[in-house]
Coordinates of C-alpha atoms in Angstrom, one line a residue:
Chain A
M86 CA 16.7 24.7 32.0
S87 CA 19.8 23.6 30.1
S88 CA 19.6 23.8 26.3
R89 CA 22.3 21.2 25.9
V90 CA 21.8 17.9 24.2
C91 CA 24.0 14.8 24.0
V92 CA 23.0 12.4 21.2
L93 CA 24.1 8.7 21.5
G94 CA 24.1 7.2 18.0
T95 CA 24.2 9.6 15.1
G96 CA 22.5 7.6 12.4
L97 CA 19.5 8.9 10.4
I98 CA 17.4 9.9 13.4
G99 CA 20.1 10.8 15.9
G100 CA 22.1 12.7 13.3
S101 CA 19.0 14.6 12.4
V102 CA 18.2 15.4 16.0
L103 CA 21.8 16.8 16.5
R104 CA 21.5 19.0 13.3
A105 CA 17.9 20.2 14.0
A106 CA 18.6 21.0 17.7
T107 CA 21.8 22.8 16.9
A108 CA 20.0 24.8 14.2
A109 CA 17.4 25.8 16.9
G110 CA 20.2 27.1 19.2
W111 CA 20.9 24.1 21.4
I112 CA 24.5 23.3 22.2
G113 CA 24.8 19.7 21.0
W114 CA 27.4 16.9 20.7
G115 CA 27.2 13.3 20.0
W116 CA 28.7 9.8 20.1
N117 CA 28.7 7.2 17.4
R118 CA 30.1 3.6 17.6
T119 CA 31.9 4.1 14.3
P120 CA 33.7 7.3 13.2
V121 CA 31.5 9.7 11.4
D122 CA 32.5 12.6 9.2
A123 CA 30.0 15.0 10.8
Q124 CA 30.9 18.1 8.9
G125 CA 31.7 20.4 11.8
F126 CA 29.4 18.8 14.3
D127 CA 31.1 17.5 17.5
V128 CA 30.7 13.7 17.1
T129 CA 33.3 11.3 18.6
T130 CA 33.6 7.6 19.3
D131 CA 34.6 8.1 23.0
L132 CA 31.4 7.3 24.9
A133 CA 32.8 7.9 28.4
A134 CA 34.0 11.4 27.5
V135 CA 30.8 12.3 25.7
L136 CA 28.8 11.3 28.8
A137 CA 31.1 12.9 31.2
R138 CA 30.5 16.2 29.4
A139 CA 26.8 15.5 29.5
A140 CA 27.0 15.1 33.3
T141 CA 29.0 18.2 33.8
E142 CA 26.8 20.4 31.6
D143 CA 23.5 18.9 32.6
A144 CA 22.6 17.9 29.1
L145 CA 19.5 16.0 27.9
V146 CA 20.8 12.6 26.8
V147 CA 19.1 11.2 23.7
L148 CA 19.3 7.4 23.1
A149 CA 19.3 6.9 19.3
V150 CA 20.9 3.5 18.9
P151 CA 19.2 0.3 17.7
V152 CA 17.3 -1.7 20.4
T153 CA 20.0 -4.3 20.2
A154 CA 22.7 -1.8 21.3
L155 CA 20.7 -0.3 24.1
D156 CA 22.0 -2.3 27.0
E157 CA 25.6 -1.5 26.3
V158 CA 24.9 2.2 26.0
L159 CA 22.7 2.3 29.1
R160 CA 25.5 0.7 31.1
A161 CA 27.8 3.6 30.2
V162 CA 25.0 6.2 30.9
A163 CA 24.5 4.6 34.4
E164 CA 28.3 4.8 35.0
H165 CA 29.1 8.3 33.6
A166 CA 25.9 10.3 33.6
P167 CA 23.3 8.7 35.9
G168 CA 21.7 12.0 36.9
C169 CA 21.1 13.3 33.5
A170 CA 17.7 13.8 31.9
L171 CA 17.2 10.9 29.4
T172 CA 15.0 10.3 26.4
D173 CA 15.1 8.1 23.3
V174 CA 14.0 8.0 19.7
V175 CA 14.0 4.2 19.3
S176 CA 10.4 3.5 18.2
V177 CA 8.6 1.1 20.5
K178 CA 8.4 2.4 24.1
A179 CA 7.9 -0.6 26.4
P180 CA 11.2 -2.4 25.7
V181 CA 13.2 0.8 26.0
A182 CA 11.5 1.8 29.3
G183 CA 12.2 -1.8 30.5
A184 CA 15.9 -1.5 29.7
V185 CA 16.2 1.9 31.2
A186 CA 14.6 0.6 34.4
R187 CA 17.0 -2.4 34.5
H188 CA 19.9 0.0 34.5
G189 CA 18.4 2.1 37.4
L190 CA 17.8 5.2 35.1
A191 CA 14.0 5.4 35.2
A192 CA 13.8 8.4 37.5
R193 CA 14.7 11.0 34.8
F194 CA 13.6 9.1 31.7
V195 CA 10.8 10.2 29.4
G196 CA 10.6 8.2 26.2
G197 CA 10.0 9.7 22.8
H198 CA 9.3 8.7 19.2
P199 CA 9.5 11.0 16.2
M200 CA 7.3 9.6 13.4
A201 CA 9.8 10.5 10.6
G202 CA 12.3 8.5 8.6
T203 CA 13.4 7.6 5.1
S204 CA 14.3 4.3 3.6
E205 CA 18.0 5.4 4.0
S206 CA 20.1 5.2 7.1
G207 CA 23.3 6.7 8.6
W208 CA 24.6 10.2 9.3
D209 CA 24.7 11.3 5.6
A210 CA 21.0 10.5 5.2
G211 CA 19.9 12.8 8.0
S212 CA 19.0 16.5 7.8
A213 CA 18.0 19.4 10.1
S214 CA 14.5 19.4 8.5
L215 CA 13.7 15.7 8.9
F216 CA 11.1 16.3 11.7
A217 CA 9.5 19.4 10.2
G218 CA 5.7 19.0 10.6
A219 CA 6.1 15.4 11.9
A220 CA 4.4 14.0 14.9
W221 CA 6.8 13.3 17.9
V222 CA 5.3 11.2 20.6
V223 CA 6.4 12.0 24.1
A224 CA 5.5 9.4 26.7
A225 CA 3.1 10.9 29.3
D226 CA 2.6 8.2 31.9
D227 CA 2.0 9.0 35.6
G228 CA 5.1 9.4 37.7
L229 CA 7.4 10.8 35.0
D230 CA 9.6 13.7 36.0
P231 CA 7.8 16.9 34.8
D232 CA 11.0 18.9 34.3
T233 CA 12.4 16.2 32.0
W234 CA 9.0 16.0 30.2
L235 CA 9.2 19.7 29.4
R236 CA 12.8 19.4 28.2
V237 CA 12.0 16.5 25.9
A238 CA 8.9 18.3 24.5
R239 CA 10.9 21.4 23.9
L240 CA 13.5 19.4 22.0
A241 CA 10.8 17.9 19.8
L242 CA 9.2 21.4 19.2
D243 CA 12.6 23.0 18.5
C244 CA 13.3 20.2 15.9
G245 CA 10.2 21.3 14.1
A246 CA 7.8 18.5 15.1
H247 CA 4.6 18.8 17.0
V248 CA 4.3 16.8 20.3
V249 CA 1.8 14.0 20.7
P250 CA 1.5 13.1 24.4
A251 CA 0.6 9.5 24.9
A252 CA 0.9 6.7 27.5
A253 CA 3.8 4.4 26.4
A254 CA 1.5 1.3 26.1
E255 CA -1.0 3.2 24.1
H256 CA 1.7 4.4 21.8
D257 CA 2.9 0.9 21.2
A258 CA -0.6 -0.4 20.5
A259 CA -1.2 2.5 18.1
V260 CA 2.0 2.1 16.1
A261 CA 1.3 -1.7 15.9
R262 CA -1.9 -0.8 14.0
I263 CA -0.6 1.9 11.7
S264 CA 3.0 0.9 11.1
H265 CA 3.9 -2.6 12.2
L266 CA 0.8 -4.4 10.8
P267 CA 1.2 -2.6 7.4
H268 CA 4.7 -4.0 7.2
L269 CA 3.4 -7.5 7.9
L270 CA 0.5 -7.3 5.4
A271 CA 2.9 -5.9 2.8
A272 CA 5.2 -8.9 3.2
V273 CA 2.3 -11.4 3.0
L274 CA 0.7 -9.7 0.0
A275 CA 4.1 -9.7 -1.9
S276 CA 4.4 -13.5 -1.2
V277 CA 0.9 -14.3 -2.3
G278 CA 1.5 -12.3 -5.5
A279 CA 4.8 -14.0 -6.2
E280 CA 3.1 -17.4 -5.6
G281 CA 1.1 -16.5 -8.7
G282 CA 4.2 -16.7 -10.8
A283 CA 5.4 -14.7 -13.8
L284 CA 1.8 -14.1 -15.1
A285 CA 0.7 -12.5 -11.8
L286 CA 3.9 -10.5 -11.3
G287 CA 3.6 -9.2 -14.9
L288 CA 0.0 -8.0 -14.3
G289 CA 0.7 -6.3 -10.9
A290 CA 0.0 -2.6 -11.1
G291 CA -1.0 0.2 -8.8
S292 CA -2.8 -1.6 -6.0
F293 CA -0.1 -4.3 -5.8
R294 CA 2.8 -1.8 -6.0
D295 CA 1.4 0.4 -3.2
G296 CA 0.3 -2.6 -1.1
T297 CA 3.8 -4.2 -1.1
R298 CA 6.0 -1.1 -1.1
V299 CA 7.3 -1.4 2.5
A300 CA 8.1 -5.1 2.0
G301 CA 11.1 -3.6 0.2
T302 CA 12.6 -2.3 3.5
R303 CA 15.7 -4.2 4.7
P304 CA 14.3 -7.3 6.4
E305 CA 16.6 -6.9 9.5
L306 CA 15.2 -3.4 10.1
T307 CA 11.6 -4.6 9.7
R308 CA 12.1 -7.6 12.0
A309 CA 13.7 -5.5 14.7
M310 CA 10.9 -3.1 14.7
L311 CA 8.1 -5.7 14.6
E312 CA 9.6 -8.1 17.1
A313 CA 10.3 -5.3 19.7
N314 CA 6.5 -4.7 19.7
R315 CA 5.4 -8.4 20.0
A316 CA 2.4 -7.8 22.2
G317 CA 1.1 -4.8 20.3
L318 CA 1.6 -6.6 16.9
Q319 CA -0.2 -9.7 18.1
E320 CA -3.2 -7.6 19.1
A321 CA -3.3 -5.8 15.8
L322 CA -2.8 -9.0 13.8
D323 CA -5.6 -10.7 15.7
D324 CA -7.9 -7.8 14.8
A325 CA -6.9 -8.2 11.1
L326 CA -7.3 -12.0 11.2
G327 CA -10.7 -11.6 12.7
R328 CA -11.8 -9.2 9.9
L329 CA -10.3 -11.3 7.2
G330 CA -11.9 -14.4 8.6
A331 CA -15.2 -12.7 8.5
A332 CA -14.6 -11.7 4.9
R333 CA -13.7 -15.2 4.1
G334 CA -16.9 -16.5 5.7
A335 CA -19.1 -14.0 3.9
L336 CA -17.5 -14.7 0.6
A337 CA -18.0 -18.5 1.0
S338 CA -21.6 -18.3 2.3
T339 CA -23.3 -15.3 0.5
G340 CA -20.6 -14.3 -1.9
T341 CA -20.5 -10.7 -0.7
V342 CA -17.7 -8.6 0.8
A343 CA -19.9 -5.6 1.4
A344 CA -19.3 -5.2 5.1
T345 CA -15.5 -5.5 4.7
V346 CA -15.3 -3.1 1.8
E347 CA -17.7 -0.5 3.2
D348 CA -16.1 -0.5 6.7
G349 CA -12.7 -0.1 5.1
H350 CA -13.8 2.7 2.9
D351 CA -15.3 4.6 5.9
A352 CA -12.1 4.0 7.9
R353 CA -9.9 5.3 5.1
R354 CA -12.0 8.4 4.9
L355 CA -11.6 8.8 8.7
F356 CA -7.8 8.7 8.1
T357 CA -7.7 11.1 5.2
E358 CA -10.0 13.6 6.9
H359 CA -8.4 13.2 10.3
E360 CA -7.6 16.6 11.8
R361 CA -5.4 17.2 14.8
F362 CA -6.4 19.9 17.3
D363 CA -4.1 22.1 19.2
I364 CA -3.8 21.4 23.0
T365 CA -3.9 24.9 24.4
D366 CA -5.6 24.9 27.7
V367 CA -3.7 22.2 29.6
D368 CA -1.1 22.6 32.3
P369 CA 2.1 21.1 30.6
T370 CA 3.0 19.4 33.9
D371 CA -0.4 17.6 34.1
L372 CA 0.6 14.4 32.3
R373 CA -2.8 12.8 32.7
A374 CA -4.6 15.7 31.1
L375 CA -1.9 15.7 28.3
R376 CA -2.2 12.1 27.5
E377 CA -6.0 12.3 27.4
A378 CA -5.8 15.2 25.0
G379 CA -3.3 13.2 22.9
R380 CA -5.6 10.2 22.9
A381 CA -8.4 12.4 21.5
G382 CA -6.2 13.7 18.7
G383 CA -4.6 16.7 20.3
V384 CA -1.1 17.9 19.7
L385 CA 1.2 20.5 21.3
R386 CA 2.7 23.0 18.9
A387 CA 4.2 25.3 21.6
L388 CA 4.8 25.3 25.3
Chain B
M10 CA -9.8 -8.4 -41.9
S11 CA -12.1 -5.5 -41.0
S12 CA -10.7 -2.6 -39.0
R13 CA -14.0 -1.6 -37.7
V14 CA -14.9 -1.6 -34.0
C15 CA -18.2 -1.1 -32.2
V16 CA -17.9 -0.2 -28.5
L17 CA -20.8 -1.0 -26.2
G18 CA -20.5 1.3 -23.2
T19 CA -18.3 4.4 -23.5
G20 CA -17.2 5.0 -19.9
L21 CA -13.6 5.3 -18.9
I22 CA -12.4 2.1 -20.6
G23 CA -14.8 1.8 -23.5
G24 CA -14.4 5.5 -24.3
S25 CA -10.7 5.2 -24.3
V26 CA -10.8 2.1 -26.6
L27 CA -12.9 4.1 -29.1
R28 CA -10.5 7.1 -29.0
A29 CA -7.3 4.9 -29.1
A30 CA -8.6 2.6 -31.9
T31 CA -9.8 5.6 -34.0
A32 CA -6.4 7.4 -33.5
A33 CA -4.8 4.2 -34.8
G34 CA -6.9 4.2 -38.0
W35 CA -9.8 2.0 -37.1
I36 CA -13.3 3.1 -38.0
G37 CA -15.2 3.1 -34.7
W38 CA -18.5 3.9 -33.3
G39 CA -20.2 3.3 -30.0
W40 CA -23.3 3.0 -27.8
N41 CA -23.9 4.3 -24.4
R42 CA -27.0 3.8 -22.2
T43 CA -27.1 7.5 -21.3
P44 CA -26.3 10.3 -23.9
V45 CA -22.7 11.3 -24.1
D46 CA -21.1 14.4 -25.5
A47 CA -18.5 12.5 -27.4
Q48 CA -16.8 15.4 -29.0
G49 CA -17.1 14.3 -32.6
F50 CA -17.0 10.6 -32.0
D51 CA -20.1 8.6 -33.2
V52 CA -21.8 7.6 -30.0
T53 CA -25.5 7.1 -29.7
T54 CA -28.1 5.6 -27.3
D55 CA -29.7 3.4 -30.1
L56 CA -28.3 -0.1 -29.3
A57 CA -30.2 -1.8 -32.2
A58 CA -29.0 0.6 -34.8
V59 CA -25.4 0.5 -33.5
L60 CA -25.4 -3.3 -33.6
A61 CA -27.1 -3.5 -37.0
R62 CA -24.2 -1.4 -38.4
A63 CA -21.7 -3.7 -36.7
A64 CA -23.4 -6.7 -38.4
T65 CA -23.4 -5.0 -41.8
E66 CA -19.8 -3.8 -41.6
D67 CA -18.4 -6.9 -39.9
A68 CA -17.1 -4.9 -36.9
L69 CA -15.4 -6.3 -33.8
V70 CA -17.9 -5.7 -31.0
V71 CA -16.4 -4.7 -27.6
L72 CA -18.4 -5.3 -24.4
A73 CA -17.4 -2.4 -22.1
V74 CA -20.4 -2.3 -19.7
P75 CA -20.4 -3.3 -16.0
V76 CA -21.0 -7.0 -15.2
T77 CA -24.5 -6.1 -14.0
A78 CA -25.5 -4.7 -17.4
L79 CA -24.0 -7.6 -19.4
D80 CA -27.1 -9.8 -19.9
E81 CA -29.2 -7.0 -21.3
V82 CA -26.5 -6.0 -23.8
L83 CA -25.7 -9.6 -24.8
R84 CA -29.4 -10.1 -25.5
A85 CA -29.3 -7.3 -28.1
V86 CA -26.0 -8.6 -29.6
A87 CA -27.6 -12.0 -30.0
E88 CA -30.6 -10.4 -31.8
H89 CA -28.9 -7.8 -34.0
A90 CA -25.3 -9.0 -34.5
P91 CA -25.0 -12.7 -33.6
G92 CA -22.2 -13.3 -36.2
C93 CA -19.9 -10.6 -35.2
A94 CA -16.5 -11.1 -33.6
L95 CA -16.9 -10.3 -29.9
T96 CA -14.6 -9.3 -27.0
D97 CA -14.8 -7.6 -23.7
V98 CA -12.9 -5.3 -21.4
V99 CA -14.8 -6.2 -18.2
S100 CA -12.1 -7.5 -15.8
V101 CA -12.8 -11.0 -14.6
K102 CA -13.1 -13.5 -17.4
A103 CA -15.1 -16.5 -16.1
P104 CA -18.4 -14.7 -15.5
V105 CA -18.2 -12.8 -18.8
A106 CA -17.5 -16.0 -20.7
G107 CA -20.4 -17.7 -18.9
A108 CA -22.8 -14.9 -19.8
V109 CA -21.7 -14.9 -23.5
A110 CA -22.2 -18.7 -23.6
R111 CA -25.7 -18.4 -22.2
H112 CA -26.6 -16.1 -25.0
G113 CA -25.2 -18.5 -27.6
L114 CA -22.4 -16.1 -28.6
A115 CA -19.3 -18.2 -27.6
A116 CA -18.3 -19.2 -31.1
R117 CA -16.7 -15.8 -32.0
F118 CA -15.9 -14.6 -28.5
V119 CA -12.4 -13.9 -27.2
G120 CA -12.3 -12.2 -23.8
G121 CA -9.8 -9.4 -22.9
H122 CA -8.7 -7.3 -20.0
P123 CA -6.6 -4.1 -20.3
M124 CA -4.7 -3.6 -17.0
A125 CA -5.3 0.2 -17.0
G126 CA -7.6 2.6 -15.3
T127 CA -7.8 5.6 -13.1
S128 CA -9.9 6.3 -10.0
E129 CA -12.2 8.4 -12.2
S130 CA -15.0 7.1 -14.5
G131 CA -17.1 8.1 -17.5
W132 CA -16.4 9.3 -21.0
D133 CA -14.7 12.5 -19.9
A134 CA -12.2 10.6 -17.8
G135 CA -11.0 8.5 -20.8
S136 CA -8.1 9.2 -23.2
A137 CA -6.5 7.8 -26.4
S138 CA -3.3 7.1 -24.4
L139 CA -4.9 5.3 -21.4
F140 CA -3.5 1.9 -22.6
A141 CA 0.0 3.1 -23.7
G142 CA 2.5 0.6 -22.3
A143 CA -0.1 -1.3 -20.3
A144 CA -0.7 -5.1 -20.3
W145 CA -3.8 -6.2 -22.1
V146 CA -4.7 -9.8 -21.4
V147 CA -6.3 -11.7 -24.3
A148 CA -7.8 -15.0 -23.4
A149 CA -6.0 -17.9 -25.1
D150 CA -8.0 -21.0 -24.2
D151 CA -8.3 -24.0 -26.5
G152 CA -11.1 -23.8 -29.1
L153 CA -11.3 -20.0 -29.5
D154 CA -11.6 -18.7 -33.0
P155 CA -8.1 -17.8 -34.3
D156 CA -9.4 -15.1 -36.6
T157 CA -11.2 -13.3 -33.7
W158 CA -8.1 -13.8 -31.5
L159 CA -5.9 -12.0 -34.0
R160 CA -8.5 -9.1 -34.3
V161 CA -8.6 -8.7 -30.6
A162 CA -4.9 -8.8 -30.2
R163 CA -4.5 -6.3 -33.0
L164 CA -7.0 -3.9 -31.3
A165 CA -5.0 -4.1 -28.1
L166 CA -1.7 -3.5 -29.9
D167 CA -3.2 -0.6 -31.9
C168 CA -4.4 0.9 -28.6
G169 CA -0.7 1.0 -27.5
A170 CA -0.9 -2.0 -25.1
H171 CA 1.2 -5.2 -25.2
V172 CA -0.7 -8.4 -25.3
V173 CA -0.5 -11.0 -22.5
P174 CA -2.0 -14.3 -23.7
A175 CA -3.5 -16.3 -20.8
A176 CA -6.1 -19.0 -20.1
A177 CA -9.2 -17.2 -18.7
A178 CA -9.1 -19.1 -15.4
E179 CA -5.4 -18.4 -14.9
H180 CA -6.1 -14.7 -15.6
D181 CA -8.8 -14.7 -12.9
A182 CA -6.5 -16.4 -10.4
A183 CA -3.7 -14.0 -11.1
V184 CA -5.7 -10.8 -10.8
A185 CA -7.2 -12.1 -7.5
R186 CA -3.6 -12.2 -6.2
I187 CA -2.3 -8.9 -7.5
S188 CA -5.5 -6.7 -7.6
H189 CA -8.4 -8.1 -5.7
L190 CA -6.6 -9.3 -2.6
P191 CA -4.8 -5.9 -2.3
H192 CA -8.2 -4.2 -2.2
L193 CA -9.4 -6.5 0.6
L194 CA -6.2 -6.1 2.7
A195 CA -6.4 -2.3 2.3
A196 CA -9.9 -2.3 3.6
V197 CA -9.0 -4.5 6.6
L198 CA -5.9 -2.4 7.4
A199 CA -7.9 0.8 7.3
S200 CA -10.4 -0.7 9.7
V201 CA -7.7 -2.0 12.1
G202 CA -6.1 1.5 12.1
A203 CA -9.3 3.3 12.7
E204 CA -10.1 0.9 15.6
G205 CA -7.0 2.5 17.2
G206 CA -8.8 5.8 17.5
A207 CA -7.6 9.3 17.0
L208 CA -4.2 8.6 18.5
A209 CA -3.5 5.9 15.9
L210 CA -5.0 7.8 13.0
G211 CA -2.9 10.8 13.9
L212 CA 0.3 8.8 13.9
G213 CA -0.4 7.1 10.5
A214 CA 2.2 7.9 7.9
G215 CA 3.8 6.4 4.8
S216 CA 3.2 2.7 5.4
F217 CA -0.4 3.2 6.5
R218 CA -1.2 5.7 3.7
D219 CA 0.2 3.4 1.0
G220 CA -1.3 0.3 2.5
T221 CA -4.8 1.7 2.6
R222 CA -4.9 3.8 -0.5
V223 CA -7.2 1.6 -2.6
A224 CA -9.7 1.4 0.3
G225 CA -10.6 4.9 -0.9
T226 CA -12.1 3.5 -4.2
R227 CA -15.9 3.7 -4.4
P228 CA -17.1 0.7 -2.4
E229 CA -19.6 -0.4 -5.1
L230 CA -16.8 -0.6 -7.7
T231 CA -14.6 -2.6 -5.4
R232 CA -17.4 -4.9 -4.4
A233 CA -18.4 -5.6 -8.0
M234 CA -14.8 -6.4 -9.0
L235 CA -14.1 -8.7 -6.0
E236 CA -17.5 -10.5 -5.9
A237 CA -17.3 -11.3 -9.6
N238 CA -14.1 -13.2 -8.9
R239 CA -15.3 -15.1 -5.8
A240 CA -13.4 -18.4 -6.4
G241 CA -10.2 -16.7 -7.3
L242 CA -10.4 -14.3 -4.4
Q243 CA -11.1 -17.1 -1.9
E244 CA -8.0 -18.9 -3.1
A245 CA -5.8 -15.8 -2.8
L246 CA -7.4 -15.0 0.6
D247 CA -6.8 -18.5 1.9
D248 CA -3.1 -18.2 0.9
A249 CA -2.9 -14.9 2.8
L250 CA -4.7 -16.3 5.8
G251 CA -2.3 -19.3 5.9
R252 CA 0.7 -17.0 5.9
L253 CA -0.7 -14.6 8.5
G254 CA -1.6 -17.5 10.7
A255 CA 1.9 -18.8 10.4
A256 CA 3.2 -15.4 11.4
R257 CA 0.8 -15.2 14.3
G258 CA 2.0 -18.6 15.5
A259 CA 5.7 -17.7 15.2
L260 CA 5.1 -14.4 17.0
A261 CA 3.4 -16.2 19.9
S262 CA 5.8 -19.1 20.2
T263 CA 9.3 -17.8 19.4
G264 CA 8.6 -14.0 19.0
T265 CA 10.1 -13.9 15.5
V266 CA 8.6 -12.9 12.2
A267 CA 11.8 -13.7 10.3
A268 CA 10.3 -16.1 7.7
T269 CA 7.3 -13.8 6.9
V270 CA 9.4 -10.7 6.5
E271 CA 12.2 -12.4 4.6
D272 CA 9.9 -14.2 2.2
G273 CA 8.0 -10.9 1.6
H274 CA 11.2 -9.1 0.9
D275 CA 12.3 -11.7 -1.6
A276 CA 8.9 -11.6 -3.3
R277 CA 8.8 -7.8 -3.5
R278 CA 12.2 -7.9 -5.2
L279 CA 10.9 -10.5 -7.7
F280 CA 8.1 -8.0 -8.5
T281 CA 10.3 -4.9 -8.9
E282 CA 12.9 -6.8 -10.9
H283 CA 10.3 -8.7 -13.0
E284 CA 11.0 -8.4 -16.7
R285 CA 8.7 -9.4 -19.5
F286 CA 10.2 -11.0 -22.5
D287 CA 8.9 -10.6 -26.1
I288 CA 7.1 -13.6 -27.6
T289 CA 8.6 -13.6 -31.1
D290 CA 8.8 -17.2 -32.3
V291 CA 5.3 -18.4 -31.8
D292 CA 2.6 -19.0 -34.4
P293 CA -0.1 -16.5 -33.4
T294 CA -2.8 -19.1 -34.1
D295 CA -1.2 -21.6 -31.7
L296 CA -3.2 -20.6 -28.6
R297 CA -1.6 -23.3 -26.4
A298 CA 1.9 -22.1 -27.2
L299 CA 0.8 -18.5 -26.7
R300 CA -0.7 -19.0 -23.3
E301 CA 2.3 -21.0 -22.1
A302 CA 4.5 -18.2 -23.2
G303 CA 2.2 -15.7 -21.3
R304 CA 2.4 -17.9 -18.2
A305 CA 6.1 -17.7 -18.3
G306 CA 6.1 -13.9 -18.5
G307 CA 6.0 -13.4 -22.2
V308 CA 4.2 -10.6 -24.1
L309 CA 3.3 -9.8 -27.7
R310 CA 4.4 -6.4 -28.9
A311 CA 3.6 -7.0 -32.5
L312 CA 1.9 -9.5 -34.7

């Protein structure tokens, strides 16, 4: 198994993958659309050359560009390194898998999603420790190439993360609930507060500050993330609308919000007390067993 | 003007008022339903005696009990100290004003609401510095007694807060938007996340943690707060439902959430960049001018 990695896009996430993998002993290099002062790391703007080297050295190719740049980069991969193992770190899995398939690269593709990030972006914002202790989802759908799966999982583990195996569609549905819906609710809460004028804004304290924090994210980043997960977000939003409608009905009829508040309190405790378990007794090429363990809260900390 | 204060209910807020006012030179004493080890402060469980002293010494009486205990305490005030200046620190203003009026105590009542607190409760959780730098809303509706208004405002200032003059109804509408709705959205978000099972809970990070934090508040406290502000919360919730419905429609039709995300981002910036201005040129007995200044974002830092 090669321990070579070729990172396409060396922003916050890609740049951190390159640093972390290199620190763990991988031989790594990268491409970025614009020149980067990569402080000794091998990062160039020559996509063809970078991919030719990946093909020659059988590197794992990591897609780390925004969704909007994916097609152009995949076209180059298909031309210069069509046989390489391929993964991504681009958040929502369905659109990436679709683009990869359109370019005929599905055979050796296994999607990934490290649950790490900061509000900053670009090479300078990255670090070798960005993924330490973080969850890194690795798609575990039937039919994926087991060899590529192990290479992607090893990359995640070597970067300091633990691996959460999950079906791509289940990943997208889950992140809609715990990442994309929070962004939408934060935006709406901020707007409702501002609609209250200077008096309301001046009285806003802890609950409003926390509840609106991610509305401060750059709108184009939030939009790209949410709109790429349209189906998942609709489902999560419908769930939220149903619960809010029930609260509205109870408030109007009996004046109580007991069920909403008590259910939410129980759910918050489930979250704060949630404990992962280590997947230890599963054959790492049995993707069905892996994704079932991941669905139940299991993680891989070693291979 | 007397600088004497009688605090009814010495939990987190009332206990902190007693400490802060005493530290600022007020002569203060208090009552609590259950015995409190008040470390040298004069707190007893004899409501009649405490109120008799308030009547004799012309103290400002501060209602600091839960809404559910208000009627019983007001009955005693009406019996033992009906002529005293009266205020409260019980959050939503309309139900308190209604209860005060039912007991025939409206003539010298001016409601208040310090925007401070912690997740803890009880005397031991309080401190003399709880209100330092906080907003303290003082009701500024037409017809209130100007002398009482000044005494309540002076208490708030002496406790280290700045005074936000506001009509009671406008206060209730504003806190529905920036405090009560955030609690309801946090509860719903927590439930939607937990509905995603162990996979979703295990992937929840910053946006989910922040967005659900106040769902961890004790449900009976959240319920009491929200249900006391039924009308205000319905209005804020309807505003949120309208915006979420628009987002749902846009997502289903064009696949975009641009308007929701951009409006929310602008609103969050209005909040983080919101600056209060000092009310300096208003006669402090002109309640209409005061509440208009408060509505525009003004605060009193001195009298």
